[in-house]
Short mmCIF file of N, CA and C in Angstrom, two decimals:
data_model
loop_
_atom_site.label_atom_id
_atom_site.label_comp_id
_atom_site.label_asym_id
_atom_site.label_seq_id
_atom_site.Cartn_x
_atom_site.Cartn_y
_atom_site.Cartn_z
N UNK A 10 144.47 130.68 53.39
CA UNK A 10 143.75 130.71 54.65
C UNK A 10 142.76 129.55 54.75
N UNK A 11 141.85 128.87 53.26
CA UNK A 11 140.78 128.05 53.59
C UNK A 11 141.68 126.54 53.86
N UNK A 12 142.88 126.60 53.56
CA UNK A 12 143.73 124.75 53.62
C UNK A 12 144.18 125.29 54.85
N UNK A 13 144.39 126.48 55.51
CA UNK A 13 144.65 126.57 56.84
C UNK A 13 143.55 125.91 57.80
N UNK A 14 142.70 126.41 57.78
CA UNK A 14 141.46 125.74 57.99
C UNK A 14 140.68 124.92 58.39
N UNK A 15 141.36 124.54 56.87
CA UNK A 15 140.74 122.72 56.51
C UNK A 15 141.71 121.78 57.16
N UNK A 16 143.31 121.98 57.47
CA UNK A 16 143.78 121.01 57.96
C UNK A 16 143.33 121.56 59.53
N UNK A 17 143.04 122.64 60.05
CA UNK A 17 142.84 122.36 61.53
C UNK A 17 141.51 121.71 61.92
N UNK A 18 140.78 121.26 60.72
CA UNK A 18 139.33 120.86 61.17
C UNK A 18 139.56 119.16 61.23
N UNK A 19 140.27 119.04 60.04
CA UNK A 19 141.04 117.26 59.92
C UNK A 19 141.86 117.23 60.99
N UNK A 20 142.52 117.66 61.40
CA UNK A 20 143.41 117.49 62.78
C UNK A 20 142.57 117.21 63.73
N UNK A 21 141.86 118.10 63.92
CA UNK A 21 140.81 117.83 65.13
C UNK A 21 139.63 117.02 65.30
N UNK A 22 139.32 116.19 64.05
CA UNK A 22 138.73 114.96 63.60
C UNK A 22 139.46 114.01 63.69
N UNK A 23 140.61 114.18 63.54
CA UNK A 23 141.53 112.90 63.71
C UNK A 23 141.69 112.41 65.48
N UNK A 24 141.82 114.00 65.92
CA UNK A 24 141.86 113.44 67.68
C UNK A 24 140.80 112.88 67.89
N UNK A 25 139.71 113.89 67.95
CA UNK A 25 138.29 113.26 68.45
C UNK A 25 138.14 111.91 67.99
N UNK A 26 138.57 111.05 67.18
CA UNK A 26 138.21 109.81 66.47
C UNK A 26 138.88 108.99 67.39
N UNK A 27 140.37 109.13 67.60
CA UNK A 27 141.41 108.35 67.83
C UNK A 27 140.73 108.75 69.59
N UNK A 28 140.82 109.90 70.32
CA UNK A 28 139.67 109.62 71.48
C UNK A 28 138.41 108.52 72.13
N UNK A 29 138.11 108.67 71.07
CA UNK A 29 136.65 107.75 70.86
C UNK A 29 136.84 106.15 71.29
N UNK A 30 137.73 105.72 70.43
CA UNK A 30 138.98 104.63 70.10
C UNK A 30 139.44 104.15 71.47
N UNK A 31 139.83 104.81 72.43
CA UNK A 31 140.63 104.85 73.10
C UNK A 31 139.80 104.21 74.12
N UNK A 32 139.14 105.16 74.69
CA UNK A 32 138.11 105.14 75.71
C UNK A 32 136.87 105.03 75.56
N UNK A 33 135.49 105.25 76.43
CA UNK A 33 134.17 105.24 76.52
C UNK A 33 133.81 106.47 76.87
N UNK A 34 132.78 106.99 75.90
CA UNK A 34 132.61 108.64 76.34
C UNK A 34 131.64 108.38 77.71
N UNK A 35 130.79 107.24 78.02
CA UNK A 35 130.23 107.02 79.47
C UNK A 35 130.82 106.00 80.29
N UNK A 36 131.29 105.91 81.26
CA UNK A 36 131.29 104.84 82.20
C UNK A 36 130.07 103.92 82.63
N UNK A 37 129.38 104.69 82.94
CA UNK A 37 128.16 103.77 83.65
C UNK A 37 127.93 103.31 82.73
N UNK A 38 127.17 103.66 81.42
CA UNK A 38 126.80 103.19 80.22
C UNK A 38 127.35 102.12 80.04
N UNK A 39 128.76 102.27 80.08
CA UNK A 39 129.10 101.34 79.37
C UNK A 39 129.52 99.87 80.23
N UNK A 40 129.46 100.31 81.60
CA UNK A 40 129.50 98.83 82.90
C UNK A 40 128.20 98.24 82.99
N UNK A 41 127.08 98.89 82.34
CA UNK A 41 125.47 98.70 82.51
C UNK A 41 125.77 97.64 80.78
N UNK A 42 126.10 97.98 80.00
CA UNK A 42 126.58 97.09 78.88
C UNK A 42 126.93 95.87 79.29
N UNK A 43 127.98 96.20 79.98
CA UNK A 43 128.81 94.62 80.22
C UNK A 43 127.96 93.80 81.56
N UNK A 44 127.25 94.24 82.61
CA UNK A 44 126.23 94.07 83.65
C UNK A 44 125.26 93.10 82.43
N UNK A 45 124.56 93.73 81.19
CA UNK A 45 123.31 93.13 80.44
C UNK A 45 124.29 92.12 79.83
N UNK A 46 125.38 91.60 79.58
CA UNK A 46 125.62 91.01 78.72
C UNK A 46 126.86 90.01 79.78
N UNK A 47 126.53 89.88 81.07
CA UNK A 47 126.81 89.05 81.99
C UNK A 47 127.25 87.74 81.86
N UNK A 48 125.72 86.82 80.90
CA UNK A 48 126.11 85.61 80.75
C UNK A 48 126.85 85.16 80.42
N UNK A 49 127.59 85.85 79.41
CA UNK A 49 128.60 85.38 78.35
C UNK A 49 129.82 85.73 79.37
N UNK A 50 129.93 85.79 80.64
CA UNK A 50 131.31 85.93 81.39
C UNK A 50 131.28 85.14 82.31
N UNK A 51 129.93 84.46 82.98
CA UNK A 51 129.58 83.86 84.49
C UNK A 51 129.97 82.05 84.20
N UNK A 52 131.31 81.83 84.95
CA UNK A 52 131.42 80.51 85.16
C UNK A 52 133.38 80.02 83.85
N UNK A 53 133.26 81.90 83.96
CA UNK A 53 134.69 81.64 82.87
C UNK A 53 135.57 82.45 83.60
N UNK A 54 136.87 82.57 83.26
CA UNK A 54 137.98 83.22 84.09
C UNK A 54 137.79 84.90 84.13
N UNK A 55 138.33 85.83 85.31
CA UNK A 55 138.13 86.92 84.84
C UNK A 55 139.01 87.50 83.80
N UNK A 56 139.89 86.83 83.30
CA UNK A 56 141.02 87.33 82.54
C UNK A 56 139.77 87.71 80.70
N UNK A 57 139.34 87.02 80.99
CA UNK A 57 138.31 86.80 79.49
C UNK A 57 137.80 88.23 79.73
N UNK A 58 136.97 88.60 80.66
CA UNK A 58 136.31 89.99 80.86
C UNK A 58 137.12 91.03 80.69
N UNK A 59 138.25 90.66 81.11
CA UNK A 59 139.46 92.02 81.72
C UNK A 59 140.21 92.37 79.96
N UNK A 60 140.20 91.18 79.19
CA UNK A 60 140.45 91.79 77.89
C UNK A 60 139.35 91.91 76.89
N UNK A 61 138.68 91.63 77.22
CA UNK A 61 137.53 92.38 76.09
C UNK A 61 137.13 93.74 76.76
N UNK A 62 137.51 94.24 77.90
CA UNK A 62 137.04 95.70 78.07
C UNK A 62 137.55 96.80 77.50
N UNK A 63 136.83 97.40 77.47
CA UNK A 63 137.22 98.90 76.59
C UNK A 63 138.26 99.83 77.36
N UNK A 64 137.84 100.11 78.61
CA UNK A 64 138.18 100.91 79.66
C UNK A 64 139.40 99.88 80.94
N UNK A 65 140.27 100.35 81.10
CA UNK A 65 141.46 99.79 81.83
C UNK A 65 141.07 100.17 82.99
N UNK A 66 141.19 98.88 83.73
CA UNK A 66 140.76 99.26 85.70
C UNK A 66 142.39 100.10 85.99
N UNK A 67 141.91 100.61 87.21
CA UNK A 67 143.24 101.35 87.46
C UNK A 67 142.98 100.83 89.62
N UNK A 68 141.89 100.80 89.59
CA UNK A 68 142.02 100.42 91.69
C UNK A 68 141.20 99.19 91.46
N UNK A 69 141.45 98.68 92.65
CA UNK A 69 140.21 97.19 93.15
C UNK A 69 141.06 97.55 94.65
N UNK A 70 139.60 96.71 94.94
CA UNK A 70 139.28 96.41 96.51
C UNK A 70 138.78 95.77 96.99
N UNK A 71 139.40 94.88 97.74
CA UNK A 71 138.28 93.12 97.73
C UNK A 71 137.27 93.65 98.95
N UNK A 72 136.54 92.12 99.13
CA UNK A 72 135.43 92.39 99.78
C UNK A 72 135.00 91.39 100.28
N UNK A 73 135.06 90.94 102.17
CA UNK A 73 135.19 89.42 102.31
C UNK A 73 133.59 89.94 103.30
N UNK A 74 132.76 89.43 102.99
CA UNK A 74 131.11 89.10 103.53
C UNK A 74 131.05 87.91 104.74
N UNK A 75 131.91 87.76 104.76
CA UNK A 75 131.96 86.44 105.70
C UNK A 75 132.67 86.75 106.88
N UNK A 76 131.52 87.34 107.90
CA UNK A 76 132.60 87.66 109.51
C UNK A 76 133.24 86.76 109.93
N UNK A 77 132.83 85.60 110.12
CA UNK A 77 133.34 84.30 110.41
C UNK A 77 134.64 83.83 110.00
N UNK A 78 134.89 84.56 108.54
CA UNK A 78 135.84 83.54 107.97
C UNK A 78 136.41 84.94 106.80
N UNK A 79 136.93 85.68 106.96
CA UNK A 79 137.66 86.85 106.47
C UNK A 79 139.14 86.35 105.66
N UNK A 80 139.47 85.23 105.61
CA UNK A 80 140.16 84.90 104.50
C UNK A 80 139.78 84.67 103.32
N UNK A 81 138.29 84.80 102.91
CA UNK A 81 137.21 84.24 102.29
C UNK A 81 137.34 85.84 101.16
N UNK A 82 137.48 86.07 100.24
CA UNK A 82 137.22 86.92 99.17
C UNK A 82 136.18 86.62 98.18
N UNK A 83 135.06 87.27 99.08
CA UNK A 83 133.60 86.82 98.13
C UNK A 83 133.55 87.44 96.83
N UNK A 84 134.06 88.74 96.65
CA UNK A 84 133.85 89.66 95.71
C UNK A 84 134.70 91.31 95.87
N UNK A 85 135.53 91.59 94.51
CA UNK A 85 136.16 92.43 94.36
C UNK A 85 135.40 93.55 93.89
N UNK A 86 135.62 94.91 93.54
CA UNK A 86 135.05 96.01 93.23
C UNK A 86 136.24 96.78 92.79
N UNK A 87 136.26 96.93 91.21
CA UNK A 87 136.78 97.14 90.06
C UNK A 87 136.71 98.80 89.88
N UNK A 88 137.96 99.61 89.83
CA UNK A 88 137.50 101.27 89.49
C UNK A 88 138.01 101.44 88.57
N UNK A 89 137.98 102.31 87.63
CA UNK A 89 138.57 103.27 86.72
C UNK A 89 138.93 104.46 87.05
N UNK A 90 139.51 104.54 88.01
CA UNK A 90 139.95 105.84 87.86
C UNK A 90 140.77 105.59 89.94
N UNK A 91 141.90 106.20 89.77
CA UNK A 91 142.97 105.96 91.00
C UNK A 91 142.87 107.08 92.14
N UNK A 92 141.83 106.77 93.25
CA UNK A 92 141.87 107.91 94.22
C UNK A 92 143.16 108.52 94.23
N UNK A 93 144.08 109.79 94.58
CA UNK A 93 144.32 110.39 94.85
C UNK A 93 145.26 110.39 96.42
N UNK A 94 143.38 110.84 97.01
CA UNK A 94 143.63 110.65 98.32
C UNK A 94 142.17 110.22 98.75
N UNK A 95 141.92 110.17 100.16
CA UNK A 95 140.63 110.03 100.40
C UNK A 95 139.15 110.64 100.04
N UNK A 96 139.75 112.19 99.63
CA UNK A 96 138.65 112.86 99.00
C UNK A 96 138.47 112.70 97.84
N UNK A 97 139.17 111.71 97.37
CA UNK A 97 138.94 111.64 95.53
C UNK A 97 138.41 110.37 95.81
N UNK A 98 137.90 109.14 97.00
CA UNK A 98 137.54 108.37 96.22
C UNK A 98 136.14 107.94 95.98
N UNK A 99 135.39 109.30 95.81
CA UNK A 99 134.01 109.03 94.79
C UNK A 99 134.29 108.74 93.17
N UNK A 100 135.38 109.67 93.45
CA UNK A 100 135.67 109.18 91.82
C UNK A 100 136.07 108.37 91.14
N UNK A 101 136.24 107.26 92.13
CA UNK A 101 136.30 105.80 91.75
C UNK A 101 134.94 105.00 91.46
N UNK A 102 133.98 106.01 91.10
CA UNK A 102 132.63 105.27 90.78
C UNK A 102 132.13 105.59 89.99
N UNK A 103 131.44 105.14 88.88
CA UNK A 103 130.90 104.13 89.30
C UNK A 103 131.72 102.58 89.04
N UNK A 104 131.46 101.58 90.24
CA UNK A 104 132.86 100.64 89.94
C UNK A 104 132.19 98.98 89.35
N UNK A 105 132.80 98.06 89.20
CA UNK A 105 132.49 96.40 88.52
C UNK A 105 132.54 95.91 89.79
N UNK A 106 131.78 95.35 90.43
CA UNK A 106 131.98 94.63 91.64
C UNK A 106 131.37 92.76 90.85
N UNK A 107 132.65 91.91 91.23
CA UNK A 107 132.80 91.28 90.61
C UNK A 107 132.89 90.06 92.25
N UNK A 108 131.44 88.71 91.51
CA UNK A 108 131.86 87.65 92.75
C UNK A 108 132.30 86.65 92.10
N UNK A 109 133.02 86.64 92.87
CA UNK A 109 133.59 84.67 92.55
C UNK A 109 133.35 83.61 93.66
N UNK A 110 133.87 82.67 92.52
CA UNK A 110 133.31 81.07 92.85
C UNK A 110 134.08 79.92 92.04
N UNK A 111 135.09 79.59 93.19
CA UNK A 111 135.25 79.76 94.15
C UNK A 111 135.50 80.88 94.67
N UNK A 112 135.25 81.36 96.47
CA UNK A 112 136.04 82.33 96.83
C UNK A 112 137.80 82.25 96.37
N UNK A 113 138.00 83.78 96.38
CA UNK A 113 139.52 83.68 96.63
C UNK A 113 140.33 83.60 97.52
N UNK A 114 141.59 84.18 97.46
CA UNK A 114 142.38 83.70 99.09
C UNK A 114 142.73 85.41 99.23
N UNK A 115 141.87 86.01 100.80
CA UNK A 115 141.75 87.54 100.48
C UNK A 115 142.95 87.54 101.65
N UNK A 116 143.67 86.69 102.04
CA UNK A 116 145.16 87.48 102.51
C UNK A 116 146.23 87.67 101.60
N UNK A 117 146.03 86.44 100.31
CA UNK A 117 146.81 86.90 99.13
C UNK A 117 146.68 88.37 98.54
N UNK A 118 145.11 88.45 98.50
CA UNK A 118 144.87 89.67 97.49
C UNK A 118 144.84 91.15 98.31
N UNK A 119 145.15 91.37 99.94
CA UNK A 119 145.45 91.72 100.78
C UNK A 119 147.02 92.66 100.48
N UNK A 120 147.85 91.49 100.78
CA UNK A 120 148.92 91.82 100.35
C UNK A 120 149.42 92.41 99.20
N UNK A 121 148.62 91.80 97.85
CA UNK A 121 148.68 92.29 96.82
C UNK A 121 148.54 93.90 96.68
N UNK A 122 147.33 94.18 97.63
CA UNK A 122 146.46 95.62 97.54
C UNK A 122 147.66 96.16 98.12
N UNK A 123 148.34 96.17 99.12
CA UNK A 123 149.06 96.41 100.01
C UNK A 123 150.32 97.39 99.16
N UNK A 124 150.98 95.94 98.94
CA UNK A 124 152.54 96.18 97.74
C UNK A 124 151.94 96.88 96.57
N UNK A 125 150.52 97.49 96.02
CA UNK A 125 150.54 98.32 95.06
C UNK A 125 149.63 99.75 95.41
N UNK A 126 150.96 100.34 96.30
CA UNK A 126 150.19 101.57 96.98
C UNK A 126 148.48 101.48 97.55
N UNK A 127 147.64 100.89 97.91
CA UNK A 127 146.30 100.71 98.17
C UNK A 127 145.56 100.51 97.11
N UNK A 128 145.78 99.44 96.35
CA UNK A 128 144.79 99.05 95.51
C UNK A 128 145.00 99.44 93.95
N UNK A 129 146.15 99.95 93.84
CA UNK A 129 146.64 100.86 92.62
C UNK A 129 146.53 99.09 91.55
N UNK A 130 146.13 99.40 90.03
CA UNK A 130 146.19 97.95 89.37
C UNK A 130 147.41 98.02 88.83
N UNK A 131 147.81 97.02 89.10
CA UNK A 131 149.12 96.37 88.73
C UNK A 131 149.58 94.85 87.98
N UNK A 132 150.37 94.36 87.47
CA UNK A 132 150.44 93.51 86.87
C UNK A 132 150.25 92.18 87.92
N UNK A 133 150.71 92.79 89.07
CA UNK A 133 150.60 91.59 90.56
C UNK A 133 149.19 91.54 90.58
N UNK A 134 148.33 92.28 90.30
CA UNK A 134 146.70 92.22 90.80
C UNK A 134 146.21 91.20 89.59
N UNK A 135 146.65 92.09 88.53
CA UNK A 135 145.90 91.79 87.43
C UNK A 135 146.37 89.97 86.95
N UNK A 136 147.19 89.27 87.65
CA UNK A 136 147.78 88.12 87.31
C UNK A 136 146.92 87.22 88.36
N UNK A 137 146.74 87.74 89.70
CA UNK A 137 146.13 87.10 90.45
C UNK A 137 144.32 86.61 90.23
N UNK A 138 144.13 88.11 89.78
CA UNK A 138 142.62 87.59 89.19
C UNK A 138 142.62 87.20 88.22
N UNK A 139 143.14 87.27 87.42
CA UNK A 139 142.61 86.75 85.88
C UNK A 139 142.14 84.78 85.66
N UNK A 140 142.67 84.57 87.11
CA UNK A 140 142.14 83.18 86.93
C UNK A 140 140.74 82.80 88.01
N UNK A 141 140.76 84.07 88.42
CA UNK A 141 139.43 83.67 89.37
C UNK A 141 137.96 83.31 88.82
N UNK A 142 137.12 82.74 89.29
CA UNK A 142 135.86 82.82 87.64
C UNK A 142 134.79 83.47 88.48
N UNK A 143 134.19 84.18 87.25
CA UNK A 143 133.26 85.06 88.16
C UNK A 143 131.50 84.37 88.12
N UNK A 144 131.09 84.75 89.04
CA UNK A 144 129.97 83.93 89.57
C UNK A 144 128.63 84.90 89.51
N UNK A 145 129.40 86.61 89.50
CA UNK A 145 127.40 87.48 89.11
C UNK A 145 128.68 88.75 88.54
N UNK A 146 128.20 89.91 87.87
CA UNK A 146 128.84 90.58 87.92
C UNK A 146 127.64 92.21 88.40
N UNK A 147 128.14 93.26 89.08
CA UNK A 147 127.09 93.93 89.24
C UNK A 147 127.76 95.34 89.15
N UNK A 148 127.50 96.69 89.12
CA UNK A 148 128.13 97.74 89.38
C UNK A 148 127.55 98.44 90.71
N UNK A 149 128.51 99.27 91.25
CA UNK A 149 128.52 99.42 91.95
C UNK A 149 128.44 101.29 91.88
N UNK A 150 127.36 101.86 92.55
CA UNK A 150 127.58 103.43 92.26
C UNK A 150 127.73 104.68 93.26
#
């Protein structure tokens, strides 16, 4: 009965570990991490950021500030976690809202959002930014 036990306590040390591993037991925590430690990303590609993260984006959603000129993609906003439907998408927060500089081309990344169910991340998204360079990074809650 006590090696009965003992292997269900090692089993369940082994998940919790390999858990840990995996993911971030906080989100915010851990975008407030990468927010303090900014410099080391501002003026380099986003592809550099997108693989040193712990946590895999799953939505983005660009964001053009410029009434004038709406081809203009000032800045994207990065989620972890894939609305649903409309009532799920608080739970796309807290998110990476990410500017670049240069702007991007937001009818490309338009379309992109488009062809991957609304913003779903995909290898089409994730190819398009990875060369954009980012210019502030901030979260968004």
């Amino acid at each position: 009965m006590k090696i009965i036990v003992l292997i269900v306590i090692i089993s369940f040390s082994i998940i919790n570990t390999k858990a840990q591993i995996i993911g971030v037991p906080d989100t915010l925590f851990y975008l407030q991490s990468i927010v303090a430690s900014k410099s080391q990303f501002i003026g380099h590609p986003f592809s550099e950021l997108q693989n040193s993260m712990q946590i895999q984006i799953k939505h983005f959603s660009r964001n053009t500030d410029f009434i004038n000129n709406i081809n203009k993609e000032t800045s994207t906003s990065f989620g972890f976690y894939f609305p649903q439907n409309n009532d799920d998408v608080y739970l796309s927060y807290p998110r990476l809202r990410i500017s670049w500089q240069p702007y991007l081309n937001a009818k490309l990344s338009d379309t992109i959002w488009k062809n991957n169910n609304g913003g779903s991340w995909a290898s089409s998204a994730s190819t398009f930014y990875s060369t954009g360079i980012i210019s502030d990074i901030q979260i968004r809650e």
